[in-house]
mmCIF file of C-alpha atoms and ligand atoms in Angstrom:
data_model
loop_
_atom_site.group_PDB
_atom_site.id
_atom_site.type_symbol
_atom_site.label_atom_id
_atom_site.label_comp_id
_atom_site.label_asym_id
_atom_site.label_seq_id
_atom_site.Cartn_x
_atom_site.Cartn_y
_atom_site.Cartn_z
ATOM 1 C CA UNK K 1 -88.810 153.610 -346.288
ATOM 2 C CA UNK K 2 -92.529 154.704 -346.673
ATOM 3 C CA UNK K 3 -94.425 156.553 -344.020
ATOM 4 C CA UNK K 4 -95.902 153.350 -342.358
ATOM 5 C CA UNK K 5 -92.524 151.634 -342.057
ATOM 6 C CA UNK K 6 -91.089 154.978 -340.506
ATOM 7 C CA UNK K 7 -94.068 155.078 -338.111
ATOM 8 C CA UNK K 8 -93.333 151.284 -337.071
ATOM 9 C CA UNK K 9 -89.577 152.144 -336.674
ATOM 10 C CA UNK K 10 -90.588 154.974 -334.351
ATOM 11 C CA UNK K 11 -92.720 152.642 -332.587
ATOM 12 C CA UNK K 12 -89.989 150.079 -331.822
ATOM 13 C CA UNK K 13 -87.600 153.121 -330.744
ATOM 14 C CA UNK K 14 -90.283 154.358 -328.565
ATOM 15 C CA UNK K 15 -90.430 151.220 -326.460
ATOM 16 C CA UNK K 16 -86.465 150.868 -326.560
ATOM 17 C CA UNK K 17 -86.438 154.109 -324.923
ATOM 18 C CA UNK K 18 -89.082 153.338 -322.525
ATOM 19 C CA UNK K 19 -87.610 150.029 -321.419
ATOM 20 C CA UNK K 20 -86.125 150.817 -318.170
ATOM 21 C CA UNK K 21 -89.110 152.469 -316.862
ATOM 22 C CA UNK K 22 -91.744 149.881 -318.354
ATOM 23 C CA UNK K 23 -91.732 147.226 -315.912
ATOM 24 C CA UNK K 24 -92.843 149.196 -312.941
ATOM 25 C CA UNK K 25 -95.320 150.994 -315.419
ATOM 26 C CA UNK K 26 -97.084 147.624 -316.653
ATOM 27 C CA UNK K 27 -97.232 146.253 -313.125
ATOM 28 C CA UNK K 28 -99.095 149.444 -311.968
ATOM 29 C CA UNK K 29 -101.201 149.569 -314.946
ATOM 30 C CA UNK K 30 -102.457 146.000 -314.935
ATOM 31 C CA UNK K 31 -102.598 145.803 -311.026
ATOM 32 C CA UNK K 32 -106.463 146.212 -310.974
ATOM 33 C CA UNK K 33 -106.857 142.844 -312.843
ATOM 34 C CA UNK K 34 -103.940 141.063 -311.616
ATOM 35 C CA UNK K 35 -105.871 138.429 -309.724
ATOM 36 C CA UNK K 36 -108.167 137.797 -312.500
ATOM 37 C CA UNK K 37 -105.329 137.520 -315.064
ATOM 38 C CA UNK K 38 -103.487 135.006 -312.846
ATOM 39 C CA UNK K 39 -106.608 132.990 -312.767
ATOM 40 C CA UNK K 40 -106.866 133.400 -316.603
ATOM 41 C CA UNK K 41 -103.265 132.261 -317.255
ATOM 42 C CA UNK K 42 -103.654 129.528 -314.747
ATOM 43 C CA UNK K 43 -106.732 127.976 -316.558
ATOM 44 C CA UNK K 44 -105.451 128.735 -319.969
ATOM 45 C CA UNK K 45 -104.327 126.483 -322.613
ATOM 46 C CA UNK K 46 -100.593 127.760 -322.452
ATOM 47 C CA UNK K 47 -99.283 124.529 -321.211
ATOM 48 C CA UNK K 48 -97.026 123.115 -323.991
ATOM 49 C CA UNK K 49 -94.241 124.922 -325.838
ATOM 50 C CA UNK K 50 -95.309 128.388 -326.099
ATOM 51 C CA UNK K 51 -94.304 131.566 -328.127
ATOM 52 C CA UNK K 52 -94.808 134.760 -326.610
ATOM 53 C CA UNK K 53 -94.692 137.712 -328.978
ATOM 54 C CA UNK K 54 -93.674 141.278 -328.001
ATOM 55 C CA UNK K 55 -93.072 140.222 -324.480
ATOM 56 C CA UNK K 56 -91.902 143.611 -323.516
ATOM 57 C CA UNK K 57 -90.061 143.368 -319.869
ATOM 58 C CA UNK K 58 -91.617 139.869 -319.024
ATOM 59 C CA UNK K 59 -94.531 140.796 -316.968
ATOM 60 C CA UNK K 60 -96.541 137.822 -318.884
ATOM 61 C CA UNK K 61 -93.817 135.723 -319.590
ATOM 62 C CA UNK K 62 -92.982 135.179 -315.985
ATOM 63 C CA UNK K 63 -96.448 134.280 -315.041
ATOM 64 C CA UNK K 64 -96.899 132.024 -318.447
ATOM 65 C CA UNK K 65 -93.537 130.129 -317.657
ATOM 66 C CA UNK K 66 -95.162 128.645 -314.464
ATOM 67 C CA UNK K 67 -97.764 126.970 -316.529
ATOM 68 C CA UNK K 68 -95.655 126.455 -319.725
ATOM 69 C CA UNK K 69 -93.257 123.585 -320.475
ATOM 70 C CA UNK K 70 -91.190 126.284 -322.427
ATOM 71 C CA UNK K 71 -91.503 129.947 -323.541
ATOM 72 C CA UNK K 72 -89.831 131.479 -326.434
ATOM 73 C CA UNK K 73 -90.255 135.151 -325.755
ATOM 74 C CA UNK K 74 -89.722 137.502 -328.638
ATOM 75 C CA UNK K 75 -89.328 141.233 -328.685
ATOM 76 C CA UNK K 76 -88.025 143.825 -331.045
ATOM 77 C CA UNK K 77 -86.292 145.628 -328.286
ATOM 78 C CA UNK K 78 -83.134 144.100 -326.969
ATOM 79 C CA UNK K 79 -83.409 146.443 -323.681
ATOM 80 C CA UNK K 80 -86.936 144.567 -322.956
ATOM 81 C CA UNK K 81 -85.221 141.383 -323.455
ATOM 82 C CA UNK K 82 -82.267 142.133 -321.159
ATOM 83 C CA UNK K 83 -84.963 142.628 -318.406
ATOM 84 C CA UNK K 84 -86.563 139.244 -319.300
ATOM 85 C CA UNK K 85 -83.225 137.579 -319.189
ATOM 86 C CA UNK K 86 -82.814 139.351 -315.800
ATOM 87 C CA UNK K 87 -85.494 137.252 -314.313
ATOM 88 C CA UNK K 88 -83.564 134.109 -314.880
ATOM 89 C CA UNK K 89 -86.547 131.937 -315.601
ATOM 90 C CA UNK K 90 -85.192 128.412 -316.211
ATOM 91 C CA UNK K 91 -87.745 127.293 -318.911
ATOM 92 C CA UNK K 92 -87.621 130.685 -320.987
ATOM 93 C CA UNK K 93 -85.402 131.656 -323.874
ATOM 94 C CA UNK K 94 -85.605 134.940 -325.519
ATOM 95 C CA UNK K 95 -84.724 136.322 -328.993
ATOM 96 C CA UNK K 96 -84.808 139.539 -330.778
ATOM 97 C CA UNK K 97 -87.171 139.903 -333.925
ATOM 98 C CA UNK K 98 -89.066 142.580 -335.783
ATOM 99 C CA UNK K 99 -92.522 140.668 -335.870
ATOM 100 C CA UNK K 100 -93.376 142.413 -339.163
ATOM 101 C CA UNK K 101 -90.428 140.961 -340.711
ATOM 102 C CA UNK K 102 -90.037 137.384 -339.023
ATOM 103 C CA UNK K 103 -90.347 133.929 -340.269
ATOM 104 C CA UNK K 104 -91.044 131.173 -337.826
ATOM 105 C CA UNK K 105 -88.330 128.803 -337.597
ATOM 106 C CA UNK K 106 -90.505 126.049 -335.925
ATOM 107 C CA UNK K 107 -94.218 125.621 -334.772
ATOM 108 C CA UNK K 108 -95.452 125.970 -331.270
ATOM 109 C CA UNK K 109 -98.261 124.397 -329.156
ATOM 110 C CA UNK K 110 -99.444 127.954 -328.173
ATOM 111 C CA UNK K 111 -98.987 131.667 -329.039
ATOM 112 C CA UNK K 112 -99.413 134.588 -326.589
ATOM 113 C CA UNK K 113 -99.444 138.267 -327.084
ATOM 114 C CA UNK K 114 -100.498 141.041 -324.802
ATOM 115 C CA UNK K 115 -100.567 144.785 -325.531
ATOM 116 C CA UNK K 116 -99.356 144.018 -328.849
ATOM 117 C CA UNK K 117 -102.469 143.602 -331.561
ATOM 118 C CA UNK K 118 -103.532 147.157 -330.719
ATOM 119 C CA UNK K 119 -99.815 148.144 -332.211
ATOM 120 C CA UNK K 120 -100.180 146.532 -335.478
ATOM 121 C CA UNK K 121 -101.867 148.499 -338.474
ATOM 122 C CA UNK K 122 -104.442 147.588 -340.695
ATOM 123 C CA UNK K 123 -102.210 147.451 -343.639
ATOM 124 C CA UNK K 124 -100.059 144.911 -341.917
ATOM 125 C CA UNK K 125 -102.870 143.009 -340.171
ATOM 126 C CA UNK K 126 -103.179 140.147 -342.447
ATOM 127 C CA UNK K 127 -99.676 139.384 -342.937
ATOM 128 C CA UNK K 128 -99.210 139.233 -339.034
ATOM 129 C CA UNK K 129 -101.894 136.893 -338.737
ATOM 130 C CA UNK K 130 -100.403 134.787 -341.496
ATOM 131 C CA UNK K 131 -97.086 134.883 -339.458
ATOM 132 C CA UNK K 132 -99.317 133.562 -336.291
ATOM 133 C CA UNK K 133 -100.648 130.676 -338.674
ATOM 134 C CA UNK K 134 -97.340 129.558 -339.940
ATOM 135 C CA UNK K 135 -95.867 129.696 -336.219
ATOM 136 C CA UNK K 136 -98.645 127.336 -334.617
ATOM 137 C CA UNK K 137 -99.194 123.694 -334.726
ATOM 138 C CA UNK K 138 -102.446 122.698 -336.361
ATOM 139 C CA UNK K 139 -103.641 121.716 -332.943
ATOM 140 C CA UNK K 140 -102.383 124.968 -331.318
ATOM 141 C CA UNK K 141 -104.285 127.604 -329.691
ATOM 142 C CA UNK K 142 -103.826 131.454 -329.548
ATOM 143 C CA UNK K 143 -104.331 133.524 -326.281
ATOM 144 C CA UNK K 144 -104.331 137.483 -326.529
ATOM 145 C CA UNK K 145 -104.692 140.310 -324.051
ATOM 146 C CA UNK K 146 -105.508 143.547 -325.427
ATOM 147 C CA UNK K 147 -107.392 146.586 -324.762
ATOM 148 C CA UNK K 148 -111.099 147.640 -325.719
ATOM 149 C CA UNK K 149 -112.107 151.658 -326.020
ATOM 150 C CA UNK K 150 -112.632 151.723 -322.246
ATOM 151 C CA UNK K 151 -108.669 151.963 -322.189
ATOM 152 C CA UNK K 152 -108.424 155.018 -324.129
ATOM 153 C CA UNK K 153 -108.039 157.239 -321.088
ATOM 154 C CA UNK K 154 -104.430 156.427 -320.737
ATOM 155 C CA UNK K 155 -103.792 158.171 -323.730
ATOM 156 C CA UNK K 156 -102.850 162.016 -323.871
ATOM 157 C CA UNK K 157 -103.401 162.411 -327.167
ATOM 158 C CA UNK K 158 -105.462 160.319 -329.620
ATOM 159 C CA UNK K 159 -105.534 160.780 -333.517
ATOM 160 C CA UNK K 160 -108.681 158.804 -334.418
ATOM 161 C CA UNK K 161 -108.065 158.127 -337.977
ATOM 162 C CA UNK K 162 -110.023 155.114 -338.552
ATOM 163 C CA UNK K 163 -107.589 153.388 -341.091
ATOM 164 C CA UNK K 164 -104.519 154.496 -338.968
ATOM 165 C CA UNK K 165 -105.332 155.203 -335.217
ATOM 166 C CA UNK K 166 -102.529 156.840 -333.629
ATOM 167 C CA UNK K 167 -101.609 157.619 -330.208
ATOM 168 C CA UNK K 168 -99.209 160.513 -329.431
ATOM 169 C CA UNK K 169 -96.669 159.462 -326.523
ATOM 170 C CA UNK K 170 -94.453 161.456 -324.634
ATOM 171 C CA UNK K 171 -91.138 160.085 -322.878
ATOM 172 C CA UNK K 172 -90.200 161.729 -319.613
ATOM 173 C CA UNK K 173 -87.506 163.909 -321.523
ATOM 174 C CA UNK K 174 -90.111 165.409 -323.602
ATOM 175 C CA UNK K 175 -89.605 163.753 -326.848
ATOM 176 C CA UNK K 176 -92.802 162.829 -328.447
ATOM 177 C CA UNK K 177 -93.481 159.567 -330.620
ATOM 178 C CA UNK K 178 -96.519 158.701 -332.773
ATOM 179 C CA UNK K 179 -97.172 154.857 -332.562
ATOM 180 C CA UNK K 180 -100.178 152.890 -333.910
ATOM 181 C CA UNK K 181 -102.943 152.235 -331.351
ATOM 182 C CA UNK K 182 -106.046 150.526 -332.023
ATOM 183 C CA UNK K 183 -108.691 150.048 -329.432
ATOM 184 C CA UNK K 184 -110.772 146.992 -330.871
ATOM 185 C CA UNK K 185 -114.302 146.361 -329.473
ATOM 186 C CA UNK K 186 -114.171 142.608 -328.845
ATOM 187 C CA UNK K 187 -116.856 141.628 -331.432
ATOM 188 C CA UNK K 188 -114.981 143.477 -334.173
ATOM 189 C CA UNK K 189 -111.685 141.879 -333.594
ATOM 190 C CA UNK K 190 -113.448 138.517 -333.555
ATOM 191 C CA UNK K 191 -115.429 139.328 -336.880
ATOM 192 C CA UNK K 192 -112.272 140.547 -338.565
ATOM 193 C CA UNK K 193 -109.926 137.266 -337.440
ATOM 194 C CA UNK K 194 -112.550 134.893 -338.440
ATOM 195 C CA UNK K 195 -111.817 134.919 -342.268
ATOM 196 C CA UNK K 196 -108.196 134.464 -341.284
ATOM 197 C CA UNK K 197 -109.123 131.200 -339.758
ATOM 198 C CA UNK K 198 -109.192 132.155 -336.061
ATOM 199 C CA UNK K 199 -112.288 131.929 -333.876
ATOM 200 C CA UNK K 200 -113.025 131.919 -330.191
ATOM 201 C CA UNK K 201 -114.369 133.915 -327.276
ATOM 202 C CA UNK K 202 -113.560 137.122 -325.697
ATOM 203 C CA UNK K 203 -113.556 137.676 -321.851
ATOM 204 C CA UNK K 204 -113.905 141.250 -320.479
ATOM 205 C CA UNK K 205 -111.759 141.854 -317.622
ATOM 206 C CA UNK K 206 -111.692 144.839 -315.308
ATOM 207 C CA UNK K 207 -115.067 146.285 -315.781
ATOM 208 C CA UNK K 208 -115.828 146.659 -312.144
ATOM 209 C CA UNK K 209 -113.092 148.809 -311.857
ATOM 210 C CA UNK K 210 -113.889 150.994 -314.888
ATOM 211 C CA UNK K 211 -111.060 149.060 -317.053
ATOM 212 C CA UNK K 212 -111.266 147.715 -320.577
ATOM 213 C CA UNK K 213 -108.720 144.512 -320.808
ATOM 214 C CA UNK K 214 -110.005 141.842 -322.893
ATOM 215 C CA UNK K 215 -108.699 138.271 -322.860
ATOM 216 C CA UNK K 216 -109.392 136.084 -326.047
ATOM 217 C CA UNK K 217 -108.725 132.327 -326.589
ATOM 218 C CA UNK K 218 -108.783 131.358 -330.025
ATOM 219 C CA UNK K 219 -108.252 128.180 -332.064
HETATM 220 N N1 LIG Z 1 -96.220 142.127 -324.122
HETATM 221 C C1 LIG Z 1 -95.993 143.067 -323.207
HETATM 222 C C2 LIG Z 1 -96.702 143.585 -321.901
HETATM 223 O O1 LIG Z 1 -98.080 143.203 -322.315
HETATM 224 O O2 LIG Z 1 -96.022 144.111 -321.023
HETATM 225 C C3 LIG Z 1 -95.272 144.440 -323.955
HETATM 226 C C4 LIG Z 1 -96.065 145.138 -324.674
HETATM 227 S S1 LIG Z 1 -95.779 146.818 -324.976
HETATM 228 C C5 LIG Z 1 -97.090 147.807 -325.120
HETATM 229 C C6 LIG Z 1 -95.287 146.585 -326.925
HETATM 230 C C7 LIG Z 1 -94.120 145.860 -327.165
HETATM 231 O O3 LIG Z 1 -93.822 145.552 -328.330
HETATM 232 C C8 LIG Z 1 -92.702 146.426 -326.700
HETATM 233 O O4 LIG Z 1 -91.835 145.669 -325.947
HETATM 234 C C9 LIG Z 1 -92.110 146.567 -328.152
HETATM 235 O O5 LIG Z 1 -90.511 146.554 -327.961
HETATM 236 C C10 LIG Z 1 -92.563 145.612 -328.725
HETATM 237 N N2 LIG Z 1 -92.417 146.087 -330.445
HETATM 238 C C11 LIG Z 1 -92.861 147.304 -331.014
HETATM 239 N N3 LIG Z 1 -92.515 146.977 -332.310
HETATM 240 C C12 LIG Z 1 -92.019 145.531 -332.383
HETATM 241 C C13 LIG Z 1 -91.948 144.900 -333.657
HETATM 242 N N4 LIG Z 1 -92.111 145.668 -334.788
HETATM 243 N N5 LIG Z 1 -91.363 143.592 -333.550
HETATM 244 C C14 LIG Z 1 -91.538 142.932 -332.230
HETATM 245 N N6 LIG Z 1 -91.774 143.774 -330.997
HETATM 246 C C15 LIG Z 1 -92.108 145.147 -331.268
#
């Protein structure tokens, strides 16, 4: 296992360990933009069979399941998926998958991921987008929610090496984990994914509350 594999495995462990507290945290974290997010989900193209990558505790899964025909929700952490399963959403199925080592078994009408792309290191970026392409029907769309640099205030410690930006996170018991955290400027991200075959628009969300969320709709 090289250093990057080791960090990505730490990243998975960090979220497994955090699963129990995560749902309350994400609800509170996204609260200032909750209404806007609801509008965006409701008017999004996430209506058919949808793949959600890195679903976490299901904050988005629940909202998307109200407009989608079916949601397949993947995450690396079984602890997170147990929370999603506990929501008992009739049109949602869950599966554990390491998204850096996952081959799509089928193709979906739409793909969604939130607060995930920031955790994809540059060295795995193109491979990740190849996986997204392979999982998407030719007519499909990709919707992303992620964070711009205005959200950096949530980090206690940032190691800003441009090739591998890292955030140092601490669990309640004091254990520390280094995770990949890239705060994309929307234009920078759109420029980076255009040669990989994805174009679209970015909508800033939460600016009036001093927040840096971004909603992307791509095709
Ligand atoms: N999308 C959810 C949300 O917005 O609340 C969760 C986002 S959370 C910041 C990142 C998620 O990525 C965690 O649920 C974690 O378990 C998952 N994760 C981390 N590494 C992963 C990997 N290699 N494969 C799949 N999921 C992974």
